[in-house]
Coordinates of C-alpha atoms and ligand atoms in Angstrom, one line a residue:
X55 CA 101.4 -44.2 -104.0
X56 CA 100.8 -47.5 -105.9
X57 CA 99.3 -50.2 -103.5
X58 CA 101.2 -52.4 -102.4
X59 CA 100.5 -55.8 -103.7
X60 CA 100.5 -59.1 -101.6
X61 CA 102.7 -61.0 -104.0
X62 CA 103.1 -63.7 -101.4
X63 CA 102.1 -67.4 -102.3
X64 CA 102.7 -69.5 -99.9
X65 CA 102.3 -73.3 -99.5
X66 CA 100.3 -75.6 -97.3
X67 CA 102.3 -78.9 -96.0
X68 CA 101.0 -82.1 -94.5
X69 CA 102.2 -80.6 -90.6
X70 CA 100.8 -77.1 -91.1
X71 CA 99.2 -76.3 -87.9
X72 CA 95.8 -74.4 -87.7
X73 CA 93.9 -72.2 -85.4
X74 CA 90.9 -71.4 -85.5
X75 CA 89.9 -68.2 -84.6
X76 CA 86.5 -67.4 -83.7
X77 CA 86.1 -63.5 -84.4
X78 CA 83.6 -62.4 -82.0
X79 CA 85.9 -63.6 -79.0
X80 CA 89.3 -63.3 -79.8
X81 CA 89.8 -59.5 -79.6
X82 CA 87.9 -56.4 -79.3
X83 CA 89.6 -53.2 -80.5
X84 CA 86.3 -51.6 -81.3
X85 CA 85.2 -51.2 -77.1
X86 CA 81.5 -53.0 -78.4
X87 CA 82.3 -56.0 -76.4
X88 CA 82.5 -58.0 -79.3
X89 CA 86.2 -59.3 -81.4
X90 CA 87.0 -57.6 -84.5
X91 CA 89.5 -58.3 -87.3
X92 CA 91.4 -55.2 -86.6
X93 CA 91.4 -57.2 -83.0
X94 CA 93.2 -60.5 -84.5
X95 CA 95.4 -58.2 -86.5
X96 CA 96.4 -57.1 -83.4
X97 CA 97.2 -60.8 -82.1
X98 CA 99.2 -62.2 -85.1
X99 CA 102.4 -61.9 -83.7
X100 CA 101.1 -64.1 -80.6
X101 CA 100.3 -66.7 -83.4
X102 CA 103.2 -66.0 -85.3
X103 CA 106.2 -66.3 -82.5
X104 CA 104.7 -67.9 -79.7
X105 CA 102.1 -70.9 -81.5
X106 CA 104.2 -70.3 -84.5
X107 CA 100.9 -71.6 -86.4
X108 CA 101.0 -72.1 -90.4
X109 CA 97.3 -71.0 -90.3
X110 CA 94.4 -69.5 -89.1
X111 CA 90.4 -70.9 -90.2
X112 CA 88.6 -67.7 -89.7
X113 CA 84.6 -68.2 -88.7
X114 CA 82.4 -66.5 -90.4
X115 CA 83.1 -62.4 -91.3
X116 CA 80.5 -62.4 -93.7
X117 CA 77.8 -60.0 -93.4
X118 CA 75.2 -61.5 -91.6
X119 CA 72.0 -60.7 -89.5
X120 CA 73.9 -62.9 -86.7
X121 CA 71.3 -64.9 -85.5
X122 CA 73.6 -68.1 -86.1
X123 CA 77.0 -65.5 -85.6
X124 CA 77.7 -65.7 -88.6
X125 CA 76.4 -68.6 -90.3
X126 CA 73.9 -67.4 -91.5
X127 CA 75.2 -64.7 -94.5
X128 CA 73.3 -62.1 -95.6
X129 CA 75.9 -61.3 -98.3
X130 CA 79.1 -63.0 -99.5
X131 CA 80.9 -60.6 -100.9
X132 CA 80.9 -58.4 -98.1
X133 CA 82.8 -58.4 -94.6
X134 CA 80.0 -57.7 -91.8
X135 CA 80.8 -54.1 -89.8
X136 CA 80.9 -55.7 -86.4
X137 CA 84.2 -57.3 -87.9
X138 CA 85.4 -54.5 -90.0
X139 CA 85.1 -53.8 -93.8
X140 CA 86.9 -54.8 -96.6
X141 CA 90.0 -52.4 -96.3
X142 CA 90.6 -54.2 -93.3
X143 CA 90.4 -57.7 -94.5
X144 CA 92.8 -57.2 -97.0
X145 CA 95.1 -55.7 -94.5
X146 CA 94.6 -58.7 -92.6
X147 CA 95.9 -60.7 -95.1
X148 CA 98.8 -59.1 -96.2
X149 CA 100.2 -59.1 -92.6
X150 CA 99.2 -62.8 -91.9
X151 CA 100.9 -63.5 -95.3
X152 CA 104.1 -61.6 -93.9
X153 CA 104.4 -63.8 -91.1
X154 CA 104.0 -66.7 -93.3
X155 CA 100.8 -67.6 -91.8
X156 CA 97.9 -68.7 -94.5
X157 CA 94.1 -67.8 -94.4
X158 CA 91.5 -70.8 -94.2
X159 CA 87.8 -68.6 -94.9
X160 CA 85.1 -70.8 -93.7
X161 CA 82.5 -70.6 -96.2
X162 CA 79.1 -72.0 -95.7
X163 CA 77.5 -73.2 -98.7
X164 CA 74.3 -75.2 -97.3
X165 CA 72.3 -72.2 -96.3
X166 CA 71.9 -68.4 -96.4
X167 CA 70.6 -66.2 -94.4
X168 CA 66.6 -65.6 -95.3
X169 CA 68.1 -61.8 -95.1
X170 CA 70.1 -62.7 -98.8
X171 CA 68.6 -61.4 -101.7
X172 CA 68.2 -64.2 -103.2
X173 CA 66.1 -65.5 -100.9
X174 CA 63.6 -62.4 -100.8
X175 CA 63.7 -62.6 -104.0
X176 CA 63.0 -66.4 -104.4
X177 CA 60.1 -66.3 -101.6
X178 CA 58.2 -63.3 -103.3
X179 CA 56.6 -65.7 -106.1
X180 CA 56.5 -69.1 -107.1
X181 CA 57.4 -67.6 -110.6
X182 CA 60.2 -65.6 -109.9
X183 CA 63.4 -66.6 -111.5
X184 CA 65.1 -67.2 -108.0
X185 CA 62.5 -69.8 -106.4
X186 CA 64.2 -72.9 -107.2
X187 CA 67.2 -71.5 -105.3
X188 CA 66.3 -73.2 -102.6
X189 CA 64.0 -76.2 -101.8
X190 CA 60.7 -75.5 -102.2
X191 CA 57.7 -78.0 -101.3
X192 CA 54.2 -77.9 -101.3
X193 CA 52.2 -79.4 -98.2
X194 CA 51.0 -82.7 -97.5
X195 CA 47.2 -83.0 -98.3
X196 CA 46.5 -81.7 -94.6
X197 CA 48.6 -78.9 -95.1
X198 CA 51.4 -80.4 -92.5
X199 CA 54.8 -80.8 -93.9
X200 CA 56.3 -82.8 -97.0
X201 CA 57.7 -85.2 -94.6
X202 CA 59.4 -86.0 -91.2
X203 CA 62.6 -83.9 -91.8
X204 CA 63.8 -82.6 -88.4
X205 CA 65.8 -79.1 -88.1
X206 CA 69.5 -79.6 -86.0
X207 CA 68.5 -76.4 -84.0
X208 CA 64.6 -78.0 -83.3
X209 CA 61.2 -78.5 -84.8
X210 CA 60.3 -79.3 -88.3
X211 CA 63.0 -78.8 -91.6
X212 CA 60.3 -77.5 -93.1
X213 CA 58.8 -73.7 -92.9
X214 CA 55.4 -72.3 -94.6
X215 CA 55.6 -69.5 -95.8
X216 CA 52.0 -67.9 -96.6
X217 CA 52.7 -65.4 -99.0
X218 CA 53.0 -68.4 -101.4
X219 CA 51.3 -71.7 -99.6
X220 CA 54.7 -73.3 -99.9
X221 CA 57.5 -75.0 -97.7
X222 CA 60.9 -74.0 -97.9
X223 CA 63.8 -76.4 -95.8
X224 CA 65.8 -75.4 -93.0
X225 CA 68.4 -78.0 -92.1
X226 CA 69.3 -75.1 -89.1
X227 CA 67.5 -72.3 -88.4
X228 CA 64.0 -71.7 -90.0
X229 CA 66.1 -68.2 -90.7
X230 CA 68.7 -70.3 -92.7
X231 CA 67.1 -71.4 -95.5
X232 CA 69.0 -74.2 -97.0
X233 CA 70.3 -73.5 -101.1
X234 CA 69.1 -76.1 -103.7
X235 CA 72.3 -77.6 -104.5
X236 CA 70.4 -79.7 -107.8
X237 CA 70.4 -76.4 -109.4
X238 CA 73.3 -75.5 -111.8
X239 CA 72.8 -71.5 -110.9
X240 CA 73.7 -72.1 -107.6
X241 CA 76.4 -74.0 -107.9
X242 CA 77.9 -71.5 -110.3
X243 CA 77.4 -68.7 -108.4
X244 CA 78.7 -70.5 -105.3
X245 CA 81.9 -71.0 -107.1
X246 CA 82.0 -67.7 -108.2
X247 CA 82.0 -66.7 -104.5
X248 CA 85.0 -68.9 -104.1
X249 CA 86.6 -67.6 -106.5
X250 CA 86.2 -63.9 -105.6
X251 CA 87.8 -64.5 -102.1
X252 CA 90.6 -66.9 -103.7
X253 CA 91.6 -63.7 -105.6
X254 CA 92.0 -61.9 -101.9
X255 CA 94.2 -64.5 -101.5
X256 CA 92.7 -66.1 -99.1
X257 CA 94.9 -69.5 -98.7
X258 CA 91.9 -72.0 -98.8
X259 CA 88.3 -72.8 -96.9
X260 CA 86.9 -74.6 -94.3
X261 CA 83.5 -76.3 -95.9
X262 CA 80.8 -75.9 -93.4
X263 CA 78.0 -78.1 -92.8
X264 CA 78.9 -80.2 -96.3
X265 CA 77.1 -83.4 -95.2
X266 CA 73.5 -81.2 -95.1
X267 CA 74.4 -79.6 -98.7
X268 CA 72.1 -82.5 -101.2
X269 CA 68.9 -83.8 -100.4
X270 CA 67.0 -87.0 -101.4
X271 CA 65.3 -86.0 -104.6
X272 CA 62.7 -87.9 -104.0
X273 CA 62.3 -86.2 -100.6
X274 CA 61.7 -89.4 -98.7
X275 CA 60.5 -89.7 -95.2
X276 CA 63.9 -90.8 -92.5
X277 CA 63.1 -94.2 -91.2
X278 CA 62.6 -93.9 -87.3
X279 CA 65.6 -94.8 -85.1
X280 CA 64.8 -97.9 -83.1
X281 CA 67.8 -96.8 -79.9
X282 CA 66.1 -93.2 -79.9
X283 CA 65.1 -92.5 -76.0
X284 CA 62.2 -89.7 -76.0
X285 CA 63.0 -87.4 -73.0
X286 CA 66.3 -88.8 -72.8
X287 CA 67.9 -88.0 -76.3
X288 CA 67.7 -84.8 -78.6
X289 CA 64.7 -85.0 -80.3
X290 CA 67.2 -84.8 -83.7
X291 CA 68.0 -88.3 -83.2
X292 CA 64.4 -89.9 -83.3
X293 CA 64.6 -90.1 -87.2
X294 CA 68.4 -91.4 -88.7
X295 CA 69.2 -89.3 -91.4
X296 CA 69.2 -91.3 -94.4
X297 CA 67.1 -89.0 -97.3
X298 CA 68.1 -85.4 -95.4
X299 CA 72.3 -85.4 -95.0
X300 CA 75.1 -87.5 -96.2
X301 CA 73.9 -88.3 -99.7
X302 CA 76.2 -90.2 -102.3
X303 CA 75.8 -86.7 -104.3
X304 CA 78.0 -84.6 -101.6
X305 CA 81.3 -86.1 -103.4
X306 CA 80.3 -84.5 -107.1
X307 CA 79.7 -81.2 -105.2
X308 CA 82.7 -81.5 -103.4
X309 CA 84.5 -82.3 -106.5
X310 CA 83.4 -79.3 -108.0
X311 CA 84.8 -76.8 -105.3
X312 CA 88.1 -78.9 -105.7
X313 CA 88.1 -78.1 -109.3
X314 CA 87.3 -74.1 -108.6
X315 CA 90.2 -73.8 -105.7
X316 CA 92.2 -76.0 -108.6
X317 CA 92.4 -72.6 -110.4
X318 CA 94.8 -71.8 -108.2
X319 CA 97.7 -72.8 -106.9
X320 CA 98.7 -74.1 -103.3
X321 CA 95.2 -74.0 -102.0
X322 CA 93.8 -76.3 -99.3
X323 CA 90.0 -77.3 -98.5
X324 CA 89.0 -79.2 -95.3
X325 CA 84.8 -80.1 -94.8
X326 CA 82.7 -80.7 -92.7
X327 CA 81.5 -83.6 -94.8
X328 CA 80.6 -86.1 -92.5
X329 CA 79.5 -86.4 -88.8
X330 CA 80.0 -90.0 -87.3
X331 CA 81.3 -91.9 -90.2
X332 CA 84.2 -95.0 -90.1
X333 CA 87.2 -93.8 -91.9
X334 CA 87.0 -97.0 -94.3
X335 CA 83.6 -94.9 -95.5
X336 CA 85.0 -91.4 -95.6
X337 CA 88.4 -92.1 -97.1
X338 CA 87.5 -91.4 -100.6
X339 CA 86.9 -88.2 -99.8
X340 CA 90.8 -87.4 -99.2
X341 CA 91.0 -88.3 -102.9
X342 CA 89.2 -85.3 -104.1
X343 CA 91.2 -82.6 -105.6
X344 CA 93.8 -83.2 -108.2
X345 CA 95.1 -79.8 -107.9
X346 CA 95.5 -78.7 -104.4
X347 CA 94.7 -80.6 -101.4
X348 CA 91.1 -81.8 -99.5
X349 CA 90.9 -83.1 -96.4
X350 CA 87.6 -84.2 -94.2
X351 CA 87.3 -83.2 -90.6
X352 CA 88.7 -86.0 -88.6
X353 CA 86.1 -85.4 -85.5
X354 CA 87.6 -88.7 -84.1
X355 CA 89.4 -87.7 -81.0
X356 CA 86.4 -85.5 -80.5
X357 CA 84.1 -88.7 -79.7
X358 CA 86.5 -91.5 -78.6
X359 CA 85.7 -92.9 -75.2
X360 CA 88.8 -92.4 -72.8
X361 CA 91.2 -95.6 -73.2
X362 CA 94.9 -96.0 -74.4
X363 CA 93.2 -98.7 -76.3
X364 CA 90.7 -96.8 -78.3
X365 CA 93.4 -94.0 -79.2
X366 CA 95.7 -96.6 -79.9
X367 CA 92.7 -98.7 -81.7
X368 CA 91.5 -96.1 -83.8
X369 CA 95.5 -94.4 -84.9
X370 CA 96.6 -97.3 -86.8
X371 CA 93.2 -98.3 -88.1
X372 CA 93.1 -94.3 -89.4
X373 CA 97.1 -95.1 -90.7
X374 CA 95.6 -98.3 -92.6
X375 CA 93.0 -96.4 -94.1
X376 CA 94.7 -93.7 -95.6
X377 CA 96.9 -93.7 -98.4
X378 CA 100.0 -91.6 -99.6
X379 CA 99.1 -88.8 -100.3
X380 CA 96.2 -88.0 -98.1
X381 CA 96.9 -85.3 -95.7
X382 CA 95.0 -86.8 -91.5
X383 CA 93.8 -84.3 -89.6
X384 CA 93.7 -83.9 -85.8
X385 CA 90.6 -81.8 -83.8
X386 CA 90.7 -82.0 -80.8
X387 CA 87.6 -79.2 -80.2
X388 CA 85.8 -76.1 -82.4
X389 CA 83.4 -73.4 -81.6
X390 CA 80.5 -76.5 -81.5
X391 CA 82.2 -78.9 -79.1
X392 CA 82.9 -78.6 -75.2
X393 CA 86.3 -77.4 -74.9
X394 CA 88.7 -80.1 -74.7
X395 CA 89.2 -79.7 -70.8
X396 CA 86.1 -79.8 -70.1
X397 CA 85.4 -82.5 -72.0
X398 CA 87.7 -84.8 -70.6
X399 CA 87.1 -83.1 -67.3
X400 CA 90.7 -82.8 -66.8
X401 CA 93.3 -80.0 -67.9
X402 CA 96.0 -83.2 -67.5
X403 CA 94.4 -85.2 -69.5
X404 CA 94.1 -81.9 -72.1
X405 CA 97.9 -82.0 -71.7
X406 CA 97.9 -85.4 -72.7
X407 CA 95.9 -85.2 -76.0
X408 CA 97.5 -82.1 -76.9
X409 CA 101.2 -84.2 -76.7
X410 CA 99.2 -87.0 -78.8
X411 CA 98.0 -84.3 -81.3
X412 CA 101.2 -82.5 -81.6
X413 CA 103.4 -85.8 -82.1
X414 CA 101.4 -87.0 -85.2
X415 CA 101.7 -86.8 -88.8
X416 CA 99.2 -84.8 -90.2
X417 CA 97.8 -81.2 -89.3
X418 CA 96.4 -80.5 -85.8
X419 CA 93.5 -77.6 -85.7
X420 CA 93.7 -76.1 -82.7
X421 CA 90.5 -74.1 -81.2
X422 CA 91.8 -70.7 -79.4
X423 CA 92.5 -70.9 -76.3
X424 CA 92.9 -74.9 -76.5
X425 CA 96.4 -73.6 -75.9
X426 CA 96.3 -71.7 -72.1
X427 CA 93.6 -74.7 -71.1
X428 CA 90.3 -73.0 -71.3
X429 CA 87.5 -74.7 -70.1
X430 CA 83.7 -74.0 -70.7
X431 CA 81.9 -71.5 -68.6
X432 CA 78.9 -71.9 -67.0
X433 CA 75.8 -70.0 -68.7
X434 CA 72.9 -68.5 -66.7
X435 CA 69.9 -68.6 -68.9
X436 CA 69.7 -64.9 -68.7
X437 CA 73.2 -65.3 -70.8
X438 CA 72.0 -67.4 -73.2
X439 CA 72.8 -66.2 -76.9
X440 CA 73.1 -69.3 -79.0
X441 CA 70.0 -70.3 -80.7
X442 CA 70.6 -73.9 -80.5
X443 CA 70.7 -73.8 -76.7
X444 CA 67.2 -71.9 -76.4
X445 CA 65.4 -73.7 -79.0
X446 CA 66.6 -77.1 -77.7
X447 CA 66.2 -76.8 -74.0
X448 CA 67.4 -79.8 -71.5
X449 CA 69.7 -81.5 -73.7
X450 CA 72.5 -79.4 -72.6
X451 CA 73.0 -78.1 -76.5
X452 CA 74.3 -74.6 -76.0
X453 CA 77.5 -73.7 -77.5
X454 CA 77.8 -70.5 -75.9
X455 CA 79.9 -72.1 -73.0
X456 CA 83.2 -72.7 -75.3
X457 CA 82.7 -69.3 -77.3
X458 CA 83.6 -67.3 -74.5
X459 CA 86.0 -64.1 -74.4
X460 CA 90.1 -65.5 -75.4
X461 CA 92.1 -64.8 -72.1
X462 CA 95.3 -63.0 -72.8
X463 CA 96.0 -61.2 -69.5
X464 CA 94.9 -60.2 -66.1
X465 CA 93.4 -57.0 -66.7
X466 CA 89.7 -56.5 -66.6
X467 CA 87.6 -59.0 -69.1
X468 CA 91.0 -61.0 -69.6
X469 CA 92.5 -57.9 -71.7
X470 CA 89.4 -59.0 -74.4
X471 CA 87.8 -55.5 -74.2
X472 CA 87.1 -52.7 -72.0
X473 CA 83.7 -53.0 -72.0
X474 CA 81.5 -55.9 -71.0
X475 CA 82.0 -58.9 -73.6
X476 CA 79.1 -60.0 -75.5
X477 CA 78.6 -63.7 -73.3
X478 CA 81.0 -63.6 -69.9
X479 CA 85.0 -64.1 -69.7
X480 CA 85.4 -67.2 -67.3
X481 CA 85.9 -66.8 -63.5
X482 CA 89.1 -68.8 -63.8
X483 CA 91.1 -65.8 -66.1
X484 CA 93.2 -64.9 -64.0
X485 CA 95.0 -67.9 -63.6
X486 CA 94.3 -69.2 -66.8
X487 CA 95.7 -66.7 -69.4
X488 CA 98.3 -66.1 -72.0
X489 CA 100.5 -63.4 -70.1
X490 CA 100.7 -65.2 -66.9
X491 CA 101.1 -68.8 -68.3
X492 CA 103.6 -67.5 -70.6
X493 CA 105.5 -66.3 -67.5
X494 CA 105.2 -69.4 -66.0
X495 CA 107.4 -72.4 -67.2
X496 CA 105.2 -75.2 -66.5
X497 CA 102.0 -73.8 -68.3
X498 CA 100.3 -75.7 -70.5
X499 CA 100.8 -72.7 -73.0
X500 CA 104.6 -73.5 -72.3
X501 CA 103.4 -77.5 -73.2
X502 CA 102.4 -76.5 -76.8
X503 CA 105.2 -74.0 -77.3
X504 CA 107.3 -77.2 -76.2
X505 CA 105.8 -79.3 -78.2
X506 CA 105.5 -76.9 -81.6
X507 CA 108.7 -76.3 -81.4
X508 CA 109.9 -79.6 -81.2
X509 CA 107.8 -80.8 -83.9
X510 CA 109.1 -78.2 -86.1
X511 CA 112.2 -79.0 -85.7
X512 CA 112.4 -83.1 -85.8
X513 CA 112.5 -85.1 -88.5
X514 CA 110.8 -87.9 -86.9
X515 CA 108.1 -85.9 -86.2
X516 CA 107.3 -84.2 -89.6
X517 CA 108.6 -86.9 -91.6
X518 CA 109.0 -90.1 -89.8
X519 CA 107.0 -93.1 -89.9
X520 CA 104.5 -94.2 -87.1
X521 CA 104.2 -97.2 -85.3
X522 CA 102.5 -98.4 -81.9
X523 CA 103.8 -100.6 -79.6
X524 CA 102.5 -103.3 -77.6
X525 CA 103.0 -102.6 -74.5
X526 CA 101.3 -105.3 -71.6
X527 CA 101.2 -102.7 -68.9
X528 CA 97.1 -101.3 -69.2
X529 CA 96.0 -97.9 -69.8
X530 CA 99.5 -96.8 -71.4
X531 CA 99.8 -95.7 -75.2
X532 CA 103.5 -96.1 -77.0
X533 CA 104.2 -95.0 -80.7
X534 CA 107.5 -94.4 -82.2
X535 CA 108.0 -91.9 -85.0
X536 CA 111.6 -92.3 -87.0
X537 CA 113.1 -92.0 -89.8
X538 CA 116.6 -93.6 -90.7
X539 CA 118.4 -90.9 -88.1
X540 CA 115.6 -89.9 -85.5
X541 CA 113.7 -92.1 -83.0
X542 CA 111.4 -90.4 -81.1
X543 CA 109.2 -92.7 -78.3
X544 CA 105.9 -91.5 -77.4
X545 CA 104.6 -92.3 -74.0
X546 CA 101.0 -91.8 -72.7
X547 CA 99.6 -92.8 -69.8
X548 CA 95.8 -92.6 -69.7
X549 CA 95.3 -94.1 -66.0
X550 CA 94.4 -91.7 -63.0
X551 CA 97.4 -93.6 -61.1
X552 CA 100.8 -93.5 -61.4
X553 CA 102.1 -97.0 -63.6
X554 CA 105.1 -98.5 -63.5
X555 CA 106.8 -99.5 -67.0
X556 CA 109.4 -100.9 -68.3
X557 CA 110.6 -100.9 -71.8
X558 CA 113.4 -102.6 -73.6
X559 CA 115.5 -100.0 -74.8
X560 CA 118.2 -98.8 -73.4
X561 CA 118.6 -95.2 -72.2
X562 CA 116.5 -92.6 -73.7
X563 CA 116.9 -89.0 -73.8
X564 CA 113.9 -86.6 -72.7
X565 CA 112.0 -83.6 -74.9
X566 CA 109.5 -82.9 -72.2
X567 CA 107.2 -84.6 -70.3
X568 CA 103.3 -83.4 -70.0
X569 CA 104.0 -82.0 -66.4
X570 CA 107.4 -80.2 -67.3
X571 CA 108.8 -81.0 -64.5
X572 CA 111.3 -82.3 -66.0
X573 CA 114.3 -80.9 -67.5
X574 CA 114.3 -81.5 -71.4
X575 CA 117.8 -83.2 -72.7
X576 CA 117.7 -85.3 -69.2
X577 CA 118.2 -89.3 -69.6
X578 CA 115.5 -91.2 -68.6
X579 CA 116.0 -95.0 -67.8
X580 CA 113.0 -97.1 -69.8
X581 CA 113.6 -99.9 -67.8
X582 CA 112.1 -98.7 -64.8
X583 CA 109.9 -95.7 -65.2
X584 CA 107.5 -94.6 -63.2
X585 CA 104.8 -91.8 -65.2
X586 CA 102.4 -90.4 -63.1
X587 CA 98.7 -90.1 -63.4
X588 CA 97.4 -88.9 -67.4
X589 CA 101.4 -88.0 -67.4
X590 CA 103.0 -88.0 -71.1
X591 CA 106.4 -88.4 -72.4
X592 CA 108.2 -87.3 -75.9
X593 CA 111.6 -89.2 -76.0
X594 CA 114.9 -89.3 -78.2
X595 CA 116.1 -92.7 -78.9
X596 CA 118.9 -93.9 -79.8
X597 CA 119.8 -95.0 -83.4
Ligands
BGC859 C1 78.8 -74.8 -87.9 C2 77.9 -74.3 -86.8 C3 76.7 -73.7 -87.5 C4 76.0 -74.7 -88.4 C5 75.1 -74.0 -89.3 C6 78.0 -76.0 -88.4 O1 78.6 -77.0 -89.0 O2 80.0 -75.3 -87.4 O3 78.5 -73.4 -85.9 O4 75.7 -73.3 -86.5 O5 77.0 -75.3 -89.2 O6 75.8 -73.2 -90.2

């Protein structure tokens, strides 16, 4: 029989809404304790009728030693066995494509794995064709490093390596060698990558770690950070990173990936390309691709203290700052955050964000299991798997906490596997889970399937304008979304008490309200209402 070809293309819009899945913990058909792609085969229709996502960012399926899961690849081109193999990647596509959901690949283009051929090759002589692959530096006078680089998992950037009396950088693990981006070779072949997984038809990528990928030349020395606290802060922050990350360079290499996805039609790229930047410094880095779309990591909501003012504060400055055309981004938590519940230390305030996320224009990533209100589980130090955790002790750095098994039911290990999961499904499953919550109509699963359904269907929502309101009573955020026939009044209140408001417009029509206690279609008056500790509102006004 002739294969059957994927002749799907499908396109990404402004509102597209992506989950991430993080392979190792989303489903284990394979009974090693550990997710497989066969597994999130297995959960696509979840995504498809109950998120109804547009797409899922895949971490890494690369093949890979795994000491950073998966960031660190070993090989490019080929899908790592714990996932799967190549027969069943394609499969994977061709049923996410039938459900109309597109593939984000998260390719990681800073470092490989010191397992890559390349770098055996490139640390076996200082003549071999492959050394200036990556950075390569010769030692001070004393022998101690070229300079004060710091690695984000601990210790020196900078390895020596006997065989040839030379240091190679490490922006991670000394195991991750970083690639010399300076060097045309590697940014060919990097492309070429690209460009072999864009003909899979892979939908777009997810750039990791882009504000690491060029160097100071000159390999200057970081100037000291005057606020650094010894004992108090991560020993990362005691230098800023001025020569090591960030460097003007990063927009020609990003350019360059834009022009490679540009090969093809309707593909989208979003990068990690900055850290803690203001929007009036990353915006030109919306403006990237002139074929196809690129979008920076908006990591905001991630780091904003907890006020209506600085949600409010920081929307319509973000609005101001971007232009037509530019396509925002919400995150509201990833496989390197605490889970957003945890975070805020409150699943109602998680409700809260999640109505402010979901209400926007622009594409909300949502981290699995965002979506039934997972929270990060405790880790015994027996436990431990991530590197960064055990490298870094007593900074609380371990990410192993919000990578835990997905909880879809009440069966043994959250129906994840039937064996013991690679790090430990959290005590609270059996409350906290897909089946049940979906059972139950005031879930916060039921929330976002509230919430996703209603965006998808308003115009106000996908299409509408955005405006906040100045409203005098404290701790309460207001924005309106409309178009010429749809109104829609968002209500937030960010208070732990219950706050009186009143608004002038005249009767307004309810589409749910964070609790969903509340029957949806119900009129609600605004000149007296009363919303009740971190409680939400979506609202229909009328025209
Ligand atoms: C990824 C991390 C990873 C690091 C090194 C980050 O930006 O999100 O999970 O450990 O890059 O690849």
């Amino acid at each position: 029989m002739p294969k059957q070809k994927d002749k799907k293309e499908l396109s990404w819009g402004i509102n597209d809404i992506i989950y991430q899945v993080y392979p190792r913990s989303f489903q284990d058909t394979t009974g090693n304790g550990i997710g497989d792609l066969q597994g999130v085969i297995s959960r696509l229709d979840y995504l498809e009728k109950v998120l109804r996502v547009n797409a899922i960012w895949l971490s890494p399926i690369y093949k890979s030693p795994m000491k950073d899961f998966g960031y660190d690849i070993s090989d490019y081109y080929q899908v790592d066995p714990i996932f799967g193999n190549m027969k069943i990647f394609n499969q994977f596509v061709k049923e996410a494509h039938s459900r109309n959901i597109k593939i984000l690949m998260d390719f990681v283009p800073n470092h490989t794995s010191d397992q890559h051929k390349w770098f055996i090759e490139s640390r076996s002589a200082k003549k071999n064709p492959k050394r200036n692959w990556y950075i390569w530096h010769k030692p001070k006078p004393d022998g101690s490093p070229p300079n004060n680089w710091l690695s984000r998992f601990g210790g020196s950037a900078w390895q020596f390596d006997e065989k040839t009396g030379e240091y190679y950088m490490h922006s991670f693990l000394p195991c991750q060698p970083d690639l010399n981006w300076r060097n045309p070779e590697v940014r060919k072949e990097m492309n070429k990558i690209l460009r072999f997984w864009l003909d899979k038809k892979v939908d777009g990528f997810r750039l990791d770690a882009v504000y690491h990928i060029i160097k100071d030349a000159k390999f200057r020395d970081n100037p000291i950070n005057p606020r650094y606290i010894p004992g108090h802060d991560d020993p990362y922050r005691q230098f800023l990173n001025v020569y090591d990350r960030g460097r003007p360079e990063t927009l020609d290499i990003l350019n360059q990936f834009c022009d490679t996805v540009g090969e093809y039609k309707n593909k989208f790229l979003v990068s990690e390309v900055f850290y803690k930047t203001k929007i009036s410094e990353i915006k030109k880095y919306y403006k990237l691709c002139q074929k196809g779309q690129h979008s920076p990591f908006n990591f905001n909501f991630i780091r904003l203290p907890w006020s209506a003012w600085a949600y409010r504060n920081f929307l319509d400055n973000y609005k101001e700052n971007l232009s037509e055309g530019d396509w925002p981004n919400f995150v509201l938590g990833n496989h390197d955050r605490p889970r957003v519940a945890s975070r805020l230390e409150s699943r109602k305030k998680a409700r809260l964000v999640a109505m402010l996320q979901l209400t926007l224009k622009g594409m909300p990533f949502i981290y699995y299991g965002e979506e039934i209100g997972m929270s990060d589980v405790p880790i015994k130090p027996s436990q431990q798997k991530d590197p960064w955790g055990k490298n870094v002790s007593g900074f609380d750095l371990g990410r192993d906490s919000h990578r835990t098994p997905m909880q879809w039911s009440t069966k043994k290990y959250a129906g994840f596997s039937k064996t013991k999961p690679w790090l430990p499904v959290a005590r609270n499953y059996l409350i906290f889970n897909v089946k049940k919550e979906l059972a139950d109509n005031k879930s916060i699963l039921n929330l976002y399937n509230n919430l996703i359904n209603f965006r998808k269907k308003s115009e106000a929502i996908t299409d509408g304008i955005y405006y906040s309101l100045d409203i005098r009573t404290k701790d309460i955020f207001a924005y309106v979304r409309e178009t010429t026939k749809e109104k829609i009044l968002i209500i937030l209140n960010f208070a732990s008490k219950r706050k009186k408001l009143s608004l002038p417009f005249s009767q307004a029509e309810l589409v749910c309200n964070t609790y969903l206690t509340k029957k949806s279609g119900q009129k609600i008056n605004l000149n007296k209402l009363y919303l009740r500790p971190f409680e939400g509102y979506v609202l229909k006004l009328k025209k």
